[in-house]
Structure formats: C-alpha cells, structure tokens
XYZ file of C-alpha atoms in Angstrom:
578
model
C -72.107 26.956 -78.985
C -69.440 28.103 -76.204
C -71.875 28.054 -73.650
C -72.819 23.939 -73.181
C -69.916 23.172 -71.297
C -69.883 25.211 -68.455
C -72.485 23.270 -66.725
C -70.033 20.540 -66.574
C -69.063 19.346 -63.273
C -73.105 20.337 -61.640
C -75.043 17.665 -63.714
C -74.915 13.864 -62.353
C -73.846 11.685 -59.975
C -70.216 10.922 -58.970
C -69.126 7.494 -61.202
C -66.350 5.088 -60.027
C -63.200 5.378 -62.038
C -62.674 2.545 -64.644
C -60.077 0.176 -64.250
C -56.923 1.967 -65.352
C -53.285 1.769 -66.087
C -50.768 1.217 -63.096
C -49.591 4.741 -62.019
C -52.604 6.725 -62.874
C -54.806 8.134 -60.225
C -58.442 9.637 -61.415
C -61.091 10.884 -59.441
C -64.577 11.154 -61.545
C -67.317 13.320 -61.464
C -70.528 14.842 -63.559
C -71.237 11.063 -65.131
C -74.100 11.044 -67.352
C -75.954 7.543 -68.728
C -74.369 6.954 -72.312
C -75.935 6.592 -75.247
C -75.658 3.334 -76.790
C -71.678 3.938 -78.783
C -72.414 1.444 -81.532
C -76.285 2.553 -82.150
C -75.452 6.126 -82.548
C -72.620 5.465 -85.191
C -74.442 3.582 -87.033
C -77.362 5.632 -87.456
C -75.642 8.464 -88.229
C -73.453 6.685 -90.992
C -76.610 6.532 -92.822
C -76.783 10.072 -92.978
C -72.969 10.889 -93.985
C -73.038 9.640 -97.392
C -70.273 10.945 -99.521
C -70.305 10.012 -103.409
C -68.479 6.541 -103.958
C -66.337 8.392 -106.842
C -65.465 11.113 -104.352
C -61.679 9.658 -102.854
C -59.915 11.532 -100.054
C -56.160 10.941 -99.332
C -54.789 12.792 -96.047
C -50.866 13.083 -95.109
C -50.174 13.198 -91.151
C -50.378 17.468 -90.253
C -46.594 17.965 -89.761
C -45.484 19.518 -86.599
C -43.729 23.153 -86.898
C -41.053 22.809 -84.549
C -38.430 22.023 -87.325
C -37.776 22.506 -91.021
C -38.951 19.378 -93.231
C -36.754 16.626 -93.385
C -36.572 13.451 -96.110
C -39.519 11.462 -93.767
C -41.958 14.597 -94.428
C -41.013 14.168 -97.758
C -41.743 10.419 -98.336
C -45.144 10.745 -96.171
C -46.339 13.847 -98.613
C -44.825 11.671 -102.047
C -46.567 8.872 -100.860
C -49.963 10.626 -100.210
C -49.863 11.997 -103.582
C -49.017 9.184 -105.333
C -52.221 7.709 -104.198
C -54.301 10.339 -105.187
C -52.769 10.676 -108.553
C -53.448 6.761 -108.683
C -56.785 7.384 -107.926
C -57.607 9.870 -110.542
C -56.394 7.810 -113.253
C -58.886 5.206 -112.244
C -61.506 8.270 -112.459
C -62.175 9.309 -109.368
C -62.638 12.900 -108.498
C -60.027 13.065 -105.793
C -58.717 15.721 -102.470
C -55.526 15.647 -100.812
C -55.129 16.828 -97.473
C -51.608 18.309 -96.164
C -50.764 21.054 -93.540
C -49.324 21.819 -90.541
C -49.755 21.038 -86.698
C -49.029 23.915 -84.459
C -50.273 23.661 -80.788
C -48.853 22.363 -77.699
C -46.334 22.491 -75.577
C -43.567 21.854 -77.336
C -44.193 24.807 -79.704
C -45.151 27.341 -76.572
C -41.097 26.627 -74.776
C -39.899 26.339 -78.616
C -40.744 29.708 -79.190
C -40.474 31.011 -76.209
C -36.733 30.102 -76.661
C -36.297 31.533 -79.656
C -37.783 34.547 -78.288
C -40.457 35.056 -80.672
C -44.341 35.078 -80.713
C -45.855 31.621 -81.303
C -47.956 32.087 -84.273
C -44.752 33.902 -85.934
C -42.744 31.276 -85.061
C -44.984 28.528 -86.854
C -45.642 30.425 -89.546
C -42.012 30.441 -90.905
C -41.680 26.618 -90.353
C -45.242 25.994 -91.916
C -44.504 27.775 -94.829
C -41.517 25.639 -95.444
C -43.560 22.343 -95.527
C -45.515 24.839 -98.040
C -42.893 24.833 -100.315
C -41.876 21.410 -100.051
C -45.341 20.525 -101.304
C -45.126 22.822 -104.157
C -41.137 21.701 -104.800
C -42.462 17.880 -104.795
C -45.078 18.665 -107.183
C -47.624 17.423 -104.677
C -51.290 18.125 -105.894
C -53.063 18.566 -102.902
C -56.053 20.467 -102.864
C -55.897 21.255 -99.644
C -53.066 22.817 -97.410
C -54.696 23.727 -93.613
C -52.824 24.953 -90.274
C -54.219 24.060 -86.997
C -54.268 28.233 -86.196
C -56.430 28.952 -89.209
C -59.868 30.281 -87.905
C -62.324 27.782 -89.288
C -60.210 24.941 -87.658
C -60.845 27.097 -84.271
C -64.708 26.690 -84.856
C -64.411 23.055 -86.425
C -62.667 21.949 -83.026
C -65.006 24.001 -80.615
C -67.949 22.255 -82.299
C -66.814 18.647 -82.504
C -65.698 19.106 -78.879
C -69.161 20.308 -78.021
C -70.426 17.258 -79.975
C -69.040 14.960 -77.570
C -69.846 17.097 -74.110
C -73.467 16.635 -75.916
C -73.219 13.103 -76.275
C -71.845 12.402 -73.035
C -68.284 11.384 -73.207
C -66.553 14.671 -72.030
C -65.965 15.408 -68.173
C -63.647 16.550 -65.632
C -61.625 14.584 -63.504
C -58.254 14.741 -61.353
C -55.454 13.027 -63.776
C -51.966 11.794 -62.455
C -49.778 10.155 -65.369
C -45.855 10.394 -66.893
C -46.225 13.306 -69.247
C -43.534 13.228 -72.962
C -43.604 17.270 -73.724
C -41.922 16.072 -76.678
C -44.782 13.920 -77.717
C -47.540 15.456 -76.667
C -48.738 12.268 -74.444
C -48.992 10.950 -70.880
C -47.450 7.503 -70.377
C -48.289 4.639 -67.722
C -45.746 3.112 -65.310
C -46.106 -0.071 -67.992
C -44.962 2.263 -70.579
C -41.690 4.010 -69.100
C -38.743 3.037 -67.878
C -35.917 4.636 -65.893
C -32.243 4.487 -67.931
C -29.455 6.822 -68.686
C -30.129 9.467 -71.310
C -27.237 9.466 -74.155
C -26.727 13.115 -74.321
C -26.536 14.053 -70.550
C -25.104 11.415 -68.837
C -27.849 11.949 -66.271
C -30.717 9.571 -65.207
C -34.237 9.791 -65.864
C -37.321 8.005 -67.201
C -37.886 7.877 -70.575
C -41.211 6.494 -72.645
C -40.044 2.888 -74.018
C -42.080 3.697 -77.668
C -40.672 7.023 -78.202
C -37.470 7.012 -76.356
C -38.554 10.621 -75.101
C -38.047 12.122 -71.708
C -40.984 12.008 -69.070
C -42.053 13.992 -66.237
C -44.754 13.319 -63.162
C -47.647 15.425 -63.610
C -50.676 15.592 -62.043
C -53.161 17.971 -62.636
C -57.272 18.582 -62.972
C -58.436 18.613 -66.618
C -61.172 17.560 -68.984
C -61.422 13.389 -70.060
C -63.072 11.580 -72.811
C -64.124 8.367 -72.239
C -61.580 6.265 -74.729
C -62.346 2.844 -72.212
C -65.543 3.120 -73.561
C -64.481 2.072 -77.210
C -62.398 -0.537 -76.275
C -64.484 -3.672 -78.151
C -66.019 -1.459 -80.689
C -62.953 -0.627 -82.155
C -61.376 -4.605 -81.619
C -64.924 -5.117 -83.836
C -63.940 -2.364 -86.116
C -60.641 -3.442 -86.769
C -61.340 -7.433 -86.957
C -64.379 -7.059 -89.439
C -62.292 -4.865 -91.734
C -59.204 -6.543 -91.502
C -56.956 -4.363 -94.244
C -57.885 -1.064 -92.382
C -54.796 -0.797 -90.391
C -51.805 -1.012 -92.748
C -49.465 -2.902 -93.296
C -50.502 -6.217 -91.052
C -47.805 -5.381 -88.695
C -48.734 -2.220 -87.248
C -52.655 -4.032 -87.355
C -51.713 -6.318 -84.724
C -49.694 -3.728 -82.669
C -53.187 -1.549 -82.247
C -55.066 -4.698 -81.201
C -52.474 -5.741 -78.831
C -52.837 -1.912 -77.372
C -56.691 -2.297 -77.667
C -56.512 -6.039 -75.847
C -54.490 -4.865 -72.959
C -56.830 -2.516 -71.863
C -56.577 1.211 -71.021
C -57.863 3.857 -69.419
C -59.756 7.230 -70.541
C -57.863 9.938 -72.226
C -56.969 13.083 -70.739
C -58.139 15.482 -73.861
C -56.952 18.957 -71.888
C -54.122 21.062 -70.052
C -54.575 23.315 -67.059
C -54.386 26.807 -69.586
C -51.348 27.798 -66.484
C -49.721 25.394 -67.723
C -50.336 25.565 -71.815
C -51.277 28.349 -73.251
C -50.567 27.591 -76.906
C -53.655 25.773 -77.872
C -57.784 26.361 -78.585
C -59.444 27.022 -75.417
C -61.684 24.662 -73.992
C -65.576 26.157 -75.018
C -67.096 27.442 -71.609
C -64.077 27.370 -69.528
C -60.611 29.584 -70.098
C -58.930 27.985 -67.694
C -58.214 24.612 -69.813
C -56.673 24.179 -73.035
C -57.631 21.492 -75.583
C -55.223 18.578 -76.303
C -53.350 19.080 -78.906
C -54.013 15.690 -80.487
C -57.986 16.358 -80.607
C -57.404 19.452 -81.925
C -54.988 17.997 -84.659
C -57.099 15.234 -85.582
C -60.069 17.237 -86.364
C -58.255 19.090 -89.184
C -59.308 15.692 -91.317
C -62.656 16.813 -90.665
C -62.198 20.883 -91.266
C -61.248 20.497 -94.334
C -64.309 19.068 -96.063
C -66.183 21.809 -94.452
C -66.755 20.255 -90.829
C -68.791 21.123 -89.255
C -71.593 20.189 -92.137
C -75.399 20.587 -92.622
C -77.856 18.556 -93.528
C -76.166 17.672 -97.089
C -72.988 15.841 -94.972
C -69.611 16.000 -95.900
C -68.160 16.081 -100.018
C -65.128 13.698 -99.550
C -65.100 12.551 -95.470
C -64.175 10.065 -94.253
C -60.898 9.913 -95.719
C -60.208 6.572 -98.170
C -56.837 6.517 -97.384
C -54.728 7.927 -93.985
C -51.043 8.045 -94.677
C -49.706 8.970 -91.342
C -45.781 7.307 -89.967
C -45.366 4.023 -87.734
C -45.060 6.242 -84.388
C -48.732 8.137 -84.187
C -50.059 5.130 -85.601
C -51.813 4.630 -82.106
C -53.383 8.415 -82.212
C -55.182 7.653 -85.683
C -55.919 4.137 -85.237
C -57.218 4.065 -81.540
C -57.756 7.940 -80.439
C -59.075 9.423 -83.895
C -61.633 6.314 -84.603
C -62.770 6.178 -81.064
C -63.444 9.858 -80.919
C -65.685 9.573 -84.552
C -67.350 6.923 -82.433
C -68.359 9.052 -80.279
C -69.486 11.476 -82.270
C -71.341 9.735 -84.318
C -69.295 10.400 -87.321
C -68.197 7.250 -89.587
C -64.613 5.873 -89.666
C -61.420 6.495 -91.606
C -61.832 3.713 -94.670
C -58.059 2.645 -94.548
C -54.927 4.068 -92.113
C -51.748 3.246 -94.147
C -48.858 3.501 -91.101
C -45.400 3.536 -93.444
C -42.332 3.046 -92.074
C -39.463 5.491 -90.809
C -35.851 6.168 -92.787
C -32.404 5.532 -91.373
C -29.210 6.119 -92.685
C -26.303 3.640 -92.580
C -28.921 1.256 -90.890
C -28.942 4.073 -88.206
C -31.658 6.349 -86.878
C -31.563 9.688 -88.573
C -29.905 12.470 -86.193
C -29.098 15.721 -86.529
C -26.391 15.331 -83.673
C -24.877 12.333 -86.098
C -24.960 14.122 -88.558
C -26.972 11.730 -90.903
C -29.723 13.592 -91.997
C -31.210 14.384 -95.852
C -32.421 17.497 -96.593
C -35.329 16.996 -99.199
C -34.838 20.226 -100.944
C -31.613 19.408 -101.707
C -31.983 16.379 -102.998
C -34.355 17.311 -105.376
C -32.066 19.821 -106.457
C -28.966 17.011 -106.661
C -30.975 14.718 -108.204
C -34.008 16.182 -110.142
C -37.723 15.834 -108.727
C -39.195 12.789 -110.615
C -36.253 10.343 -110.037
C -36.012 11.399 -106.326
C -39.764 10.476 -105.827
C -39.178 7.488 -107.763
C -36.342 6.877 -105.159
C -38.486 7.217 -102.387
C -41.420 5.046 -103.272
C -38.865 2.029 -105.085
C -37.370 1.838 -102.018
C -39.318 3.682 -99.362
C -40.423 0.930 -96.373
C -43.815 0.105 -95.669
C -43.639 -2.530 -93.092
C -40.189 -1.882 -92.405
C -37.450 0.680 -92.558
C -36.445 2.345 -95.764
C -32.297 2.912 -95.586
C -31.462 6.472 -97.509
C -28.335 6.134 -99.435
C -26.346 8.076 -102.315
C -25.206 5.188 -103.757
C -28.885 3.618 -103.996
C -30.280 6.677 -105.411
C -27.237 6.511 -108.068
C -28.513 2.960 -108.850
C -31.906 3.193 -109.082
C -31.318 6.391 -111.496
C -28.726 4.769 -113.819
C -29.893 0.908 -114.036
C -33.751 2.022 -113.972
C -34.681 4.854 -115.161
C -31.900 5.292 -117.530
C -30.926 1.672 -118.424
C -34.716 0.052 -118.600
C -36.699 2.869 -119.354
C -35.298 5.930 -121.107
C -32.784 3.555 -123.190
C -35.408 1.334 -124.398
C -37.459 4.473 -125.851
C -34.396 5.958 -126.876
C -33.246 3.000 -128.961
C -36.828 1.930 -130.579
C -37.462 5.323 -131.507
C -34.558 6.326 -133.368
C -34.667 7.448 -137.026
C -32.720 4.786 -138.412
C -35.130 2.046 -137.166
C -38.159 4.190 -138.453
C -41.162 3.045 -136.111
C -44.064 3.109 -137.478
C -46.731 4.575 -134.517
C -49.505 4.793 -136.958
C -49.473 1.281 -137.781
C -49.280 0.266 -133.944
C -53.012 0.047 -133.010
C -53.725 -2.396 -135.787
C -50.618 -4.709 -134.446
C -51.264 -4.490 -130.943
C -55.050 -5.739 -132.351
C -53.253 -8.114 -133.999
C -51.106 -9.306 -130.928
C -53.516 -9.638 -128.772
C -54.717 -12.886 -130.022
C -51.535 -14.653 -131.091
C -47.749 -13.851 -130.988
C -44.693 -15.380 -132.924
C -42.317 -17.455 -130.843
C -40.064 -14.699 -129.974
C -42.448 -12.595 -128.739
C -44.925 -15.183 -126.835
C -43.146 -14.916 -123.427
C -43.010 -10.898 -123.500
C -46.564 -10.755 -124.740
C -47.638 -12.917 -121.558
C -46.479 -10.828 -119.372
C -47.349 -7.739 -120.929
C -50.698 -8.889 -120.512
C -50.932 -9.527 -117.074
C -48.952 -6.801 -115.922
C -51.553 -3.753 -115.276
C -53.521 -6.139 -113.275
C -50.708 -7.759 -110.899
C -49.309 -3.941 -110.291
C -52.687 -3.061 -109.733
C -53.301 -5.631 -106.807
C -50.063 -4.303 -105.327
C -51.018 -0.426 -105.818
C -54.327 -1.084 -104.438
C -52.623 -1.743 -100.977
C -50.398 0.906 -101.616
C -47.372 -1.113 -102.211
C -45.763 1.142 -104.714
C -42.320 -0.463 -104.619
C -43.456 -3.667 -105.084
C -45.445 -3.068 -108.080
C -42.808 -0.852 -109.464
C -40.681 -3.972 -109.249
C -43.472 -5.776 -111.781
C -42.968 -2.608 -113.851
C -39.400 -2.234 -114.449
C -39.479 -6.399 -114.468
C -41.365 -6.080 -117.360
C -39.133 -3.092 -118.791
C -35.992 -5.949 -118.823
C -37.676 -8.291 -120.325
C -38.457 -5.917 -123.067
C -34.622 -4.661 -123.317
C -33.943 -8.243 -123.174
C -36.389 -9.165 -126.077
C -35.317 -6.478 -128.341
C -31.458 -7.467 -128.182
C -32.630 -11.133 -128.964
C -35.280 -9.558 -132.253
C -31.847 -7.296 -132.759
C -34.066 -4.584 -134.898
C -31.237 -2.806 -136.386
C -30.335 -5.779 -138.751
C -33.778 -6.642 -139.528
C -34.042 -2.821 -140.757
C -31.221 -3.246 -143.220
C -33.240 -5.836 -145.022
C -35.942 -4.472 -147.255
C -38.057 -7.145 -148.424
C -41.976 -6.796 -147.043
C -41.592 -9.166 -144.715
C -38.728 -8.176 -142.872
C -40.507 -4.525 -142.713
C -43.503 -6.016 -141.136
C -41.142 -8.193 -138.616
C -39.374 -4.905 -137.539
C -42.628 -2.938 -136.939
C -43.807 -6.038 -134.425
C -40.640 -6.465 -132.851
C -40.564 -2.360 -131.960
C -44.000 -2.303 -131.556
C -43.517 -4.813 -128.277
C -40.792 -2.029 -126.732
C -42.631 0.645 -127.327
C -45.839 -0.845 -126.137
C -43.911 -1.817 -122.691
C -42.510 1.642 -122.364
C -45.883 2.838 -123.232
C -47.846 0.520 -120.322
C -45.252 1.748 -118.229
C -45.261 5.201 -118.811
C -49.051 5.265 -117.815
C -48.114 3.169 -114.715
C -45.390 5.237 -113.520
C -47.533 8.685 -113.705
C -48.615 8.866 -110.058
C -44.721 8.114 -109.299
C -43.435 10.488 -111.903
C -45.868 12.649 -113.208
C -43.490 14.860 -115.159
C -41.106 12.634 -116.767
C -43.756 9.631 -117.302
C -46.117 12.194 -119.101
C -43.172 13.674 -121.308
C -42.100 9.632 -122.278
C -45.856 9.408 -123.268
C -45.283 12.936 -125.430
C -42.440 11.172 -126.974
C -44.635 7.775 -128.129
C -47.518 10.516 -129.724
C -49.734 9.035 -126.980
C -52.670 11.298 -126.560
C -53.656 12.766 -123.380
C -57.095 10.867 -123.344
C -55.251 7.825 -123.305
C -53.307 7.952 -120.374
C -55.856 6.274 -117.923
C -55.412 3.516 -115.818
C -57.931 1.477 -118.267
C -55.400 2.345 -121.139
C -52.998 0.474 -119.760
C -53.434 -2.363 -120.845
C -51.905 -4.255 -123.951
C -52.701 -3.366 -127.276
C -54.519 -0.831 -126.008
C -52.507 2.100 -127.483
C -52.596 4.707 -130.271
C -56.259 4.473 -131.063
C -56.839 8.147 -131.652
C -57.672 10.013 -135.403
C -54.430 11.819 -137.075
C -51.191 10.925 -138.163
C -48.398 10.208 -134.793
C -45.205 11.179 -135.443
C -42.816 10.428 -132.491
C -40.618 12.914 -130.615
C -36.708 12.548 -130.579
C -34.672 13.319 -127.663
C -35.521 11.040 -124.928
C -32.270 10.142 -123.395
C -32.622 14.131 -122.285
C -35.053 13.492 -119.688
C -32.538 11.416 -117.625
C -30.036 13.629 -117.890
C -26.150 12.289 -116.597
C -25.892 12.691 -112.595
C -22.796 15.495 -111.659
C-alpha cells in the first residue's frame, strides 16, 4: 500500500500549470490523463449503499491546542440534538466527535510548552472527552487523528487518489496562516497593523490571522479540477450547504475560480503529521488528514459490503472551515470516487457583549462551568433557544436567567406543576378517551388551543428538519403560553369546588388540554433536554414507548394498559438559580 507513490514524479509528461490565483507560482510535473471526475463518482455511488434508516451526524474534530470553550460546546449540543431527533423518528443513528491533532500549530505549541506532542494532545483531547460526557452527548463515536486506524484510513484514501490520478508534485509559492493551517492568495491578504504588537504585517482578510511567504516543493491534488462539478453539486441540491448564507459564500468561492491545493509540507519543515506513503520527506496536510476521520470511523477503508452509516446525513461544522468541508472535503470524495456529505450545516460563532470572544478581553465562557452554574439541561436549552445559525448567537447571564425563569420555569414546569396538583385531582386514566374525544370537536374555550395543538408537531417539525432548533422551540414554548393562558381563562381551581357531574367532566377537559401541551412538549423538547423532558414525561405517567416523535401528536397520549397515577414534585426539576 506504501509503495504506489514513490514512482511519482517518473511517470508522464510535464502539464502546464492551470490558471491560478495572483501570487502563486507552480511548476507541474508527472501529469497523467484523468479519468472522467463525474463518471467515476457516480458509478461508484452505486456501490456505497448505506441503509436509508442508518443516519450519521458528525461534529467538526476540535483542534487540541486549547481547552474547550462555550463554541465547542454549542457545535457538540447541536450535533447531538440532531441525532437524538433522529432516533425518535426511528432511525438507528451514529454520532461522530473527536479531536484534531496534527500540524503546525500543535508541533511549536508543544514544543513551547516543552513537552512531547502526542502528550501534549492527549491532555487537551481528553478534556473535549469530558465535555462530551458532562453535556450528556451520545455519540457513539469519539476518534483522535493519532489513533492508529486513522493512520491506515489516511494512507489508503491518499493512495486512492495517487491511483486515480489527482495526486502529484509540484513547486508551490503562496501566503501560509500557521494558525489556520492554510495558504492564502495575494486576493486573500492584506497588509495592516496587528492589535497586539503594534507592528506591521499581512494578515488573511477571512481569518484575521498572521501570514508568512513560503515557498516550498510538496505534493498537490488537483481541486481546479472540481470546480463545475461541485457548482452542479451544490445547485441541484440546493439545501446542502446550510443555512442559505454560507451556500452562496461557497459558490461565490467556487465561481471565482482557484487553483489546486497544496495537500503536503516539506517533513523539515512539519514533522507533526502522517507521513506521506512512499516518501518520508513530506508530511500530509493536516486538513486531508482531518477530513478523513468522517470516513475512519465507519470502518474506512471498507470491503466489498461498503460503509454502515457514510456519508454522513448531517455535517455540523462552524461558519469559518465552512470552505474545507464544503469545497475541499466534497471535491476530494470526488475524486475518490466516494459519494458526498448529504447536508453541511455551517452554524454561526458566539460573541459576548456583541464582541468577539477573547481571552485577552476577558469575555470568554467556560462550558464546564456553566453547566455547573446553571444545571446541564437548561444550559443546552440556552444554547440551542438562542444559539445563531445564520448569524451570531450573543452569550449573556442575564439571557440565560431569562430563558430559565420565563421558560422553563414559568411555561413549562409551572403549567405541570399547577395541573397536577392534588387538589385539582387529574384524572390521567381518563385522558386517552378525551383526547379521542377532542380530536373531533372542542368547546369554545378550548377551540383556539386545540388548533394549534394540532398543528404544532408538524410546523416544529419543518423547522427541526433544517435544523432550526430555536425557531421551532419558539412554536413550542408558543404553544406552552397559550396553554398557561387557557387554563387561567378555564380557572380549574373553581370549577373543582363544584361537584355536580358536569362540572367534574369540564375540569378533566380543561386539565386534560395543559397536560396534553406539556405532554407534546415534553416529547419535543427530548433531543434539547433529554433529562429533564424525560423526567416531565415520568411525572404525566407517560410510558416510555410513547415518547416517539409519532406520539407527539394530539390526543395521542396515555394509550397504554394499567392504572397512571401522576408524580408530584415537578417544580423540583427547575430548581431556583443562586
């Protein structure tokens, strides 16, 4: 397997270099007559079948050269939220987290620190770890770029391509970001001050990261190649990037041309990394190697049976490496002959105060602790009410005070709390025969909640399909105030002083419609709080095999055998913040 590359650079002619970026200088050789890009895909698609209830949700690998901070933490809630959404639609489900830990960046980190590289990732990657296991994140997966199968996943893929003719070796000269792992074109840096030293320099305009000129002789893969397949891609699939903004911000990348990708690193220069198969003296890119973890995972590199979950349904990955999973990752499956990521969902960043968050301001969140400050379930719920998609979530202590008082205490816990006391005596075992009952007509009173009971599970859905969370938490706790709203019209507690049958009838409808919303919620609300949505359906004697996605939906509840007695307590799973 090591040995197919080290005849690169004797077979073929000489090819011209592509057109290219301003600033970058390439000299070709070894060219080889390409397979047809779009042919070879395609046929091999047919091949890589995985079962359509198989669903496979990756977070971005996190890179180990600092502790997790409150952006990890949205990008793994976020990932598992989908997943968790998924399952209670039925599908069998993986979820993909881990850490990133080659490159330059980690070589001079720990060669500052003064300690050996694999050491020094391994205390950083186990902290991502345990913020998975502290966010009660169920991934099924947890890989680091140094484990050994990755090694032979990577050395195999990369042989894949050298195979299929989009590998060889050329002379690159480009502005090289150490920080982000990237060479830049003169179009994409500019020369300014830098903030902290006072001094001048150039800086790359999308990351705002230093740059040096480098030139150097490594190994290229032939990224101009894919240029219109992936425009074709991306255009006949039109809800693959997400949301629409970062869609057209890949096209525009993809429209304005580019040139091939430099995919190694002289090994004098980097020797953190997988060695390039058949020749010691280069170092893979750390963004090939990275990428390919998606693939390692489900057993890459696979035999004739293909892959269990791959491609992944859903990429969550941040706004700024949108462009290495939407343009670099697809285009390198291309070439492979491997089929494409089904959806790349490119979330927004986090700022606090409307500012960038900084360790040198100051004005940073620390996810452990605010688990600890606030309890796990309501800071998820946090982060996914008001976590940005399109555009920047703003992290605040007052918010996160809101949200947990006027929600989750006010609309949800209160309602449950109030329509299951004693003194108002619901009656759970008669609720399946009135929610029957309610489906096909409603008093006056009740008409307007009842409408939008019913269409609620579907109009969240359409917004949790696209993995708009907050949005269609929005519907949810909507729904939840009109529900508060209806019971203080029905006011219960004086229709339970009266004791003539039909008063006792009117009470049982009138809590029946709060606990059913609290119930439709509760099933709702389990991929955003799987704890404290699964103890409010403990409380309502819901049984566990009626907590699906298809139970959630009105008059749908308390079907099982046995007599349901309700649980008391519920205003002590929200307990008061210190």
């Amino acid at each position: 397997m090591y040995s197919r590359i080290s005849a690169l650079g004797k077979a073929g002619a000489a090819a011209t270099a592509p057109a290219g970026w301003p600033g970058l200088a390439s000299k070709y050789s070894c060219a080889k007559v390409l397979p047809a890009p779009a042919r070879a895909f395609t046929a091999s698609r047919r091949l890589l079948e995985k079962s359509a209830d198989n669903f496979y949700v990756t977070t971005p690998i996190f890179y180990v050269n600092s502790v997790p901070h409150i952006g990890h933490f949205y990008s793994i809630v976020l990932s598992d939220t989908i997943k968790r959404y998924a399952e209670l639609q039925g599908k069998t489900t993986k979820l993909s987290t881990g850490t990133d830990e080659h490159g330059l960046k980690i070589q001079q980190a720990a060669e500052k620190a003064g300690k050996d590289a694999l050491a020094f990732c391994t205390q950083f990657s186990d902290r991502f770890r345990e913020l998975a296991a502290a966010a009660n994140v169920s991934n099924t997966d947890f890989i680091r770029t140094t484990d050994p199968q990755h090694y032979k996943a990577v050395a195999d893929f990369w042989n894949v391509l050298v195979d299929r003719g989009y590998i060889y070796k050329g002379e690159h000269s480009g502005w090289y970001a150490v920080s982000d792992e990237a060479f830049y074109t003169d179009g994409q840096v500019e020369e300014r001050i830098d903030e902290k030293t006072g001094k001048r320099g150039m800086f790359a305009i999308e990351s705002g990261q230093p740059v040096e000129w480098t030139s150097e002789v490594n190994y290229k893969f032939r990224l101009s190649q894919f240029r219109d397949k992936l425009i074709e891609w991306i255009e006949a699939n039109p809800d693959v990037i997400y949301p629409e903004i970062r869609r057209n911000e890949v096209l525009g990348w993809l429209r304005s041309g580019f040139d091939d990708l430099s995919v190694s690193r002289p090994r004098s220069r980097l020797q953190w990394g997988i060695p390039v198969p058949g020749d010691d003296a280069h170092t893979m890119y750390v963004w090939v190697d990275a990428l390919v973890n998606y693939a390692t995972v489900d057993g890459y590199p696979w035999g004739a049976k293909g892959p269990s979950f791959f491609p992944p349904d859903v990429q969550v990955v941040g706004k700024d490496i949108v462009r290495f999973h939407a343009v670099y990752w697809p285009a390198l499956l291309m070439a492979a002959g491997l089929p494409l990521p089904k959806r790349i969902l490119a979330h927004a960043h986090w700022t606090m105060g409307s500012q960038k968050m900084s360790k040198s301001k100051g004005n940073v969140a620390d996810p452990f602790e605010a688990i600890e400050e606030y309890g796990l379930d309501p800071i998820r719920y946090y982060m996914i009410r008001n976590g940005g998609i399109a555009n920047d979530g703003d992290y605040s202590a007052d918010q996160i005070a809101v949200r947990y008082k006027k929600d989750l205490v006010g609309q949800l816990a209160n309602l449950a709390s109030r329509c299951l006391s004693e003194r108002l005596g619901a009656d759970l075992n008669a609720f399946a025969a009135i929610g029957r009952e309610q489906q096909t007509a409603a008093a006056e009173l009740d008409a307007g909640l009842r409408s939008e009971l019913i269409e609620l599970p579907a109009k969240v859905k359409a917004l949790f399909d696209m993995s708009e969370f907050g949005r269609g938490l929005g519907l949810i706790f909507g729904a939840l105030a009109a529900a508060n709203k209806h019971v203080s019209d029905c006011e219960p507690w004086n229709i339970a002083k009266k004791a003539d049958a039909e008063s006792r009838a009117r009470l049982q409808v009138v809590l029946f419609y709060s606990l059913e919303a609290v119930r439709m919620a509760s099933i709702m609300l389990q991929p955003v709080m799987p704890e404290k949505a699964g103890r409010l359906l403990d409380h309502l004697a819901i049984d566990t095999s009626e907590r699906r996605w298809s139970d959630a939906q009105f008059g749908r509840g308390w079907q099982g055998q046995g007599a349901k007695s309700p649980l008391q307590g519920v205003a002590l799973l929200f307990p008061k913040l210190k």
